[in-house]
């Protein structure tokens, strides 16, 4: 069986746990820049549905992606618990919208299993592994593959003009 885990997943580490619906997901904590409440975004014309728009984050224009829509889950309800996680991905800043953030979970390498094979029906490239913590499974996302920077149509974060 091939080990399809990312370097962070195969060696263990700390993961920010968040929810989408009833499922728990994790992203490498080293990719997280900040966690913010969800606020208004500026829509971008002709963008895919999962790109909610952009925000101005201290002078940097940041694309915002609704992770529920990107993962083809049911459309999200935006409420007081909706959160935006700002990530540094391949030298770019990207915001992802999730239902809620739980906590930072340390996982040892032996707590992380390789992604199961589902055949061609399920694209598992976006999953770096499955973590187990306190009887709960955590789907560890390979955020670089998931966000596929080419989807964003941006060469890098754009500096906003200073007024």
PDB file of C-alpha atoms in Angstrom:
ATOM      1  CA  UNK A   1       0.000   0.000   0.000  1.00  0.00           C
ATOM      2  CA  UNK A   2       1.402   3.400  -0.939  1.00  0.00           C
ATOM      3  CA  UNK A   3       1.898   5.993   1.772  1.00  0.00           C
ATOM      4  CA  UNK A   4       0.125   9.028   0.301  1.00  0.00           C
ATOM      5  CA  UNK A   5       0.530  11.234   3.336  1.00  0.00           C
ATOM      6  CA  UNK A   6       2.148  14.664   3.146  1.00  0.00           C
ATOM      7  CA  UNK A   7       5.439  15.224   5.017  1.00  0.00           C
ATOM      8  CA  UNK A   8       3.582  16.965   7.874  1.00  0.00           C
ATOM      9  CA  UNK A   9       1.112  14.101   8.191  1.00  0.00           C
ATOM     10  CA  UNK A  10       3.715  11.341   7.956  1.00  0.00           C
ATOM     11  CA  UNK A  11       5.872  12.834  10.705  1.00  0.00           C
ATOM     12  CA  UNK A  12       3.044  14.041  12.910  1.00  0.00           C
ATOM     13  CA  UNK A  13       2.698  17.571  14.226  1.00  0.00           C
ATOM     14  CA  UNK A  14       0.014  19.986  15.297  1.00  0.00           C
ATOM     15  CA  UNK A  15      -3.156  20.479  13.308  1.00  0.00           C
ATOM     16  CA  UNK A  16      -5.861  23.134  13.547  1.00  0.00           C
ATOM     17  CA  UNK A  17      -9.154  21.261  13.840  1.00  0.00           C
ATOM     18  CA  UNK A  18     -12.276  22.700  12.222  1.00  0.00           C
ATOM     19  CA  UNK A  19     -15.713  21.470  11.230  1.00  0.00           C
ATOM     20  CA  UNK A  20     -17.670  21.366   8.014  1.00  0.00           C
ATOM     21  CA  UNK A  21     -21.095  19.967   8.786  1.00  0.00           C
ATOM     22  CA  UNK A  22     -20.677  16.992  11.119  1.00  0.00           C
ATOM     23  CA  UNK A  23     -17.131  16.158  10.026  1.00  0.00           C
ATOM     24  CA  UNK A  24     -13.875  17.227  11.619  1.00  0.00           C
ATOM     25  CA  UNK A  25     -10.973  18.319   9.452  1.00  0.00           C
ATOM     26  CA  UNK A  26      -7.434  19.366  10.192  1.00  0.00           C
ATOM     27  CA  UNK A  27      -4.852  21.575   8.538  1.00  0.00           C
ATOM     28  CA  UNK A  28      -1.165  21.869   9.431  1.00  0.00           C
ATOM     29  CA  UNK A  29      -0.944  24.609  12.091  1.00  0.00           C
ATOM     30  CA  UNK A  30       2.229  25.931  10.457  1.00  0.00           C
ATOM     31  CA  UNK A  31       0.112  27.018   7.452  1.00  0.00           C
ATOM     32  CA  UNK A  32      -2.275  29.089   9.617  1.00  0.00           C
ATOM     33  CA  UNK A  33      -1.660  32.831   9.753  1.00  0.00           C
ATOM     34  CA  UNK A  34      -4.756  33.817  11.733  1.00  0.00           C
ATOM     35  CA  UNK A  35      -8.356  32.955  12.553  1.00  0.00           C
ATOM     36  CA  UNK A  36     -11.040  35.609  12.074  1.00  0.00           C
ATOM     37  CA  UNK A  37     -14.776  35.876  12.269  1.00  0.00           C
ATOM     38  CA  UNK A  38     -16.413  35.799   8.860  1.00  0.00           C
ATOM     39  CA  UNK A  39     -17.159  39.247   7.533  1.00  0.00           C
ATOM     40  CA  UNK A  40     -18.209  40.725   4.225  1.00  0.00           C
ATOM     41  CA  UNK A  41     -16.173  40.000   1.122  1.00  0.00           C
ATOM     42  CA  UNK A  42     -16.034  41.827  -2.184  1.00  0.00           C
ATOM     43  CA  UNK A  43     -17.397  39.581  -4.936  1.00  0.00           C
ATOM     44  CA  UNK A  44     -15.226  39.007  -7.971  1.00  0.00           C
ATOM     45  CA  UNK A  45     -17.047  38.873 -11.336  1.00  0.00           C
ATOM     46  CA  UNK A  46     -17.081  35.528 -13.158  1.00  0.00           C
ATOM     47  CA  UNK A  47     -15.417  33.678 -10.266  1.00  0.00           C
ATOM     48  CA  UNK A  48     -16.382  30.049  -9.498  1.00  0.00           C
ATOM     49  CA  UNK A  49     -19.082  29.664  -6.820  1.00  0.00           C
ATOM     50  CA  UNK A  50     -16.611  28.468  -4.187  1.00  0.00           C
ATOM     51  CA  UNK A  51     -14.588  31.693  -4.445  1.00  0.00           C
ATOM     52  CA  UNK A  52     -16.638  34.020  -2.259  1.00  0.00           C
ATOM     53  CA  UNK A  53     -14.568  37.071  -3.197  1.00  0.00           C
ATOM     54  CA  UNK A  54     -11.660  38.997  -1.716  1.00  0.00           C
ATOM     55  CA  UNK A  55     -10.893  40.904   1.472  1.00  0.00           C
ATOM     56  CA  UNK A  56      -8.326  43.584   2.236  1.00  0.00           C
ATOM     57  CA  UNK A  57      -6.255  42.160   5.092  1.00  0.00           C
ATOM     58  CA  UNK A  58      -3.932  44.890   6.341  1.00  0.00           C
ATOM     59  CA  UNK A  59      -3.053  45.979   2.805  1.00  0.00           C
ATOM     60  CA  UNK A  60      -3.002  42.529   1.172  1.00  0.00           C
ATOM     61  CA  UNK A  61      -5.858  41.491  -1.116  1.00  0.00           C
ATOM     62  CA  UNK A  62      -6.751  37.945  -0.060  1.00  0.00           C
ATOM     63  CA  UNK A  63      -8.994  35.545  -2.020  1.00  0.00           C
ATOM     64  CA  UNK A  64     -11.643  33.851   0.142  1.00  0.00           C
ATOM     65  CA  UNK A  65     -12.785  30.295  -0.593  1.00  0.00           C
ATOM     66  CA  UNK A  66     -15.847  28.601   0.898  1.00  0.00           C
ATOM     67  CA  UNK A  67     -14.446  25.175   1.744  1.00  0.00           C
ATOM     68  CA  UNK A  68     -17.916  23.574   1.815  1.00  0.00           C
ATOM     69  CA  UNK A  69     -18.473  24.544  -1.809  1.00  0.00           C
ATOM     70  CA  UNK A  70     -14.908  23.616  -2.839  1.00  0.00           C
ATOM     71  CA  UNK A  71     -15.418  20.124  -1.347  1.00  0.00           C
ATOM     72  CA  UNK A  72     -18.898  19.792  -2.930  1.00  0.00           C
ATOM     73  CA  UNK A  73     -20.686  19.662   0.443  1.00  0.00           C
ATOM     74  CA  UNK A  74     -24.076  21.229   1.136  1.00  0.00           C
ATOM     75  CA  UNK A  75     -24.101  24.994   0.957  1.00  0.00           C
ATOM     76  CA  UNK A  76     -23.058  26.637   4.202  1.00  0.00           C
ATOM     77  CA  UNK A  77     -25.166  28.662   6.562  1.00  0.00           C
ATOM     78  CA  UNK A  78     -23.334  31.799   7.589  1.00  0.00           C
ATOM     79  CA  UNK A  79     -23.919  32.478  11.275  1.00  0.00           C
ATOM     80  CA  UNK A  80     -22.111  33.649  14.427  1.00  0.00           C
ATOM     81  CA  UNK A  81     -19.931  30.503  14.433  1.00  0.00           C
ATOM     82  CA  UNK A  82     -18.755  30.819  10.813  1.00  0.00           C
ATOM     83  CA  UNK A  83     -15.019  31.412  10.759  1.00  0.00           C
ATOM     84  CA  UNK A  84     -12.385  32.393   8.227  1.00  0.00           C
ATOM     85  CA  UNK A  85      -8.981  30.741   8.546  1.00  0.00           C
ATOM     86  CA  UNK A  86      -6.248  32.777   6.867  1.00  0.00           C
ATOM     87  CA  UNK A  87      -3.523  30.502   5.510  1.00  0.00           C
ATOM     88  CA  UNK A  88      -0.083  30.957   4.000  1.00  0.00           C
ATOM     89  CA  UNK A  89      -0.007  28.498   1.108  1.00  0.00           C
ATOM     90  CA  UNK A  90       3.002  28.384  -1.204  1.00  0.00           C
ATOM     91  CA  UNK A  91       3.949  32.009  -0.391  1.00  0.00           C
ATOM     92  CA  UNK A  92       0.382  33.186  -0.929  1.00  0.00           C
ATOM     93  CA  UNK A  93      -2.263  34.285   1.523  1.00  0.00           C
ATOM     94  CA  UNK A  94      -5.679  32.610   1.156  1.00  0.00           C
ATOM     95  CA  UNK A  95      -8.775  32.677   3.363  1.00  0.00           C
ATOM     96  CA  UNK A  96     -10.978  29.605   3.792  1.00  0.00           C
ATOM     97  CA  UNK A  97     -14.483  29.742   5.257  1.00  0.00           C
ATOM     98  CA  UNK A  98     -15.383  26.904   7.642  1.00  0.00           C
ATOM     99  CA  UNK A  99     -18.320  26.235   9.960  1.00  0.00           C
ATOM    100  CA  UNK A 100     -16.296  26.497  13.182  1.00  0.00           C
ATOM    101  CA  UNK A 101     -12.798  26.066  14.577  1.00  0.00           C
ATOM    102  CA  UNK A 102     -12.311  23.549  17.379  1.00  0.00           C
ATOM    103  CA  UNK A 103      -8.755  23.517  18.694  1.00  0.00           C
ATOM    104  CA  UNK A 104      -5.129  22.691  17.960  1.00  0.00           C
ATOM    105  CA  UNK A 105      -4.578  18.935  18.109  1.00  0.00           C
ATOM    106  CA  UNK A 106      -1.127  17.378  18.416  1.00  0.00           C
ATOM    107  CA  UNK A 107      -0.872  14.114  16.475  1.00  0.00           C
ATOM    108  CA  UNK A 108       2.048  11.711  16.637  1.00  0.00           C
ATOM    109  CA  UNK A 109       3.012   9.875  13.442  1.00  0.00           C
ATOM    110  CA  UNK A 110       1.422   6.659  14.763  1.00  0.00           C
ATOM    111  CA  UNK A 111      -1.933   8.474  15.167  1.00  0.00           C
ATOM    112  CA  UNK A 112      -2.044   9.247  11.435  1.00  0.00           C
ATOM    113  CA  UNK A 113      -3.100   6.657   8.881  1.00  0.00           C
ATOM    114  CA  UNK A 114      -2.627   6.795   5.124  1.00  0.00           C
ATOM    115  CA  UNK A 115      -5.563   7.863   3.006  1.00  0.00           C
ATOM    116  CA  UNK A 116      -7.641   4.836   1.992  1.00  0.00           C
ATOM    117  CA  UNK A 117      -8.009   4.044  -1.696  1.00  0.00           C
ATOM    118  CA  UNK A 118     -11.494   4.520  -3.137  1.00  0.00           C
ATOM    119  CA  UNK A 119     -10.656   3.988  -6.785  1.00  0.00           C
ATOM    120  CA  UNK A 120     -11.412   6.569  -9.438  1.00  0.00           C
ATOM    121  CA  UNK A 121     -14.768   7.496  -7.863  1.00  0.00           C
ATOM    122  CA  UNK A 122     -13.176   9.653  -5.120  1.00  0.00           C
ATOM    123  CA  UNK A 123     -10.270  12.068  -5.558  1.00  0.00           C
ATOM    124  CA  UNK A 124      -8.198  11.538  -2.421  1.00  0.00           C
ATOM    125  CA  UNK A 125      -5.294  13.780  -3.464  1.00  0.00           C
ATOM    126  CA  UNK A 126      -6.645  16.523  -1.178  1.00  0.00           C
ATOM    127  CA  UNK A 127      -6.416  14.266   1.906  1.00  0.00           C
ATOM    128  CA  UNK A 128      -2.949  13.882   3.423  1.00  0.00           C
ATOM    129  CA  UNK A 129      -4.085  11.309   6.000  1.00  0.00           C
ATOM    130  CA  UNK A 130      -6.640  10.367   8.631  1.00  0.00           C
ATOM    131  CA  UNK A 131      -5.792  11.289  12.206  1.00  0.00           C
ATOM    132  CA  UNK A 132      -7.313   9.678  15.277  1.00  0.00           C
ATOM    133  CA  UNK A 133      -7.664  11.632  18.511  1.00  0.00           C
ATOM    134  CA  UNK A 134      -9.867  10.757  21.506  1.00  0.00           C
ATOM    135  CA  UNK A 135     -12.106   8.322  19.573  1.00  0.00           C
ATOM    136  CA  UNK A 136     -12.648  10.916  16.848  1.00  0.00           C
ATOM    137  CA  UNK A 137     -11.373  10.873  13.279  1.00  0.00           C
ATOM    138  CA  UNK A 138      -9.814  13.965  11.772  1.00  0.00           C
ATOM    139  CA  UNK A 139      -9.547  14.263   7.978  1.00  0.00           C
ATOM    140  CA  UNK A 140      -6.172  15.913   7.403  1.00  0.00           C
ATOM    141  CA  UNK A 141      -6.243  18.117   4.328  1.00  0.00           C
ATOM    142  CA  UNK A 142      -3.370  18.703   1.935  1.00  0.00           C
ATOM    143  CA  UNK A 143      -4.202  22.361   1.659  1.00  0.00           C
ATOM    144  CA  UNK A 144      -1.830  23.063  -1.250  1.00  0.00           C
ATOM    145  CA  UNK A 145      -3.483  20.431  -3.419  1.00  0.00           C
ATOM    146  CA  UNK A 146      -6.976  21.338  -2.214  1.00  0.00           C
ATOM    147  CA  UNK A 147      -6.722  25.003  -2.992  1.00  0.00           C
ATOM    148  CA  UNK A 148      -4.688  24.412  -6.153  1.00  0.00           C
ATOM    149  CA  UNK A 149      -3.371  27.921  -6.421  1.00  0.00           C
ATOM    150  CA  UNK A 150      -3.931  27.860 -10.186  1.00  0.00           C
ATOM    151  CA  UNK A 151      -7.685  27.847  -9.423  1.00  0.00           C
ATOM    152  CA  UNK A 152      -7.355  31.264  -7.852  1.00  0.00           C
ATOM    153  CA  UNK A 153      -6.080  32.879 -11.019  1.00  0.00           C
ATOM    154  CA  UNK A 154      -3.595  34.951  -9.021  1.00  0.00           C
ATOM    155  CA  UNK A 155       0.170  34.792  -9.341  1.00  0.00           C
ATOM    156  CA  UNK A 156       0.547  35.978  -5.724  1.00  0.00           C
ATOM    157  CA  UNK A 157      -1.145  38.114  -3.090  1.00  0.00           C
ATOM    158  CA  UNK A 158      -1.644  41.609  -4.458  1.00  0.00           C
ATOM    159  CA  UNK A 159      -0.712  44.629  -2.398  1.00  0.00           C
ATOM    160  CA  UNK A 160      -3.576  47.095  -2.071  1.00  0.00           C
ATOM    161  CA  UNK A 161      -2.731  50.697  -2.931  1.00  0.00           C
ATOM    162  CA  UNK A 162      -1.981  52.828   0.093  1.00  0.00           C
ATOM    163  CA  UNK A 163      -4.319  55.791   0.308  1.00  0.00           C
TER     164      UNK A 163
END
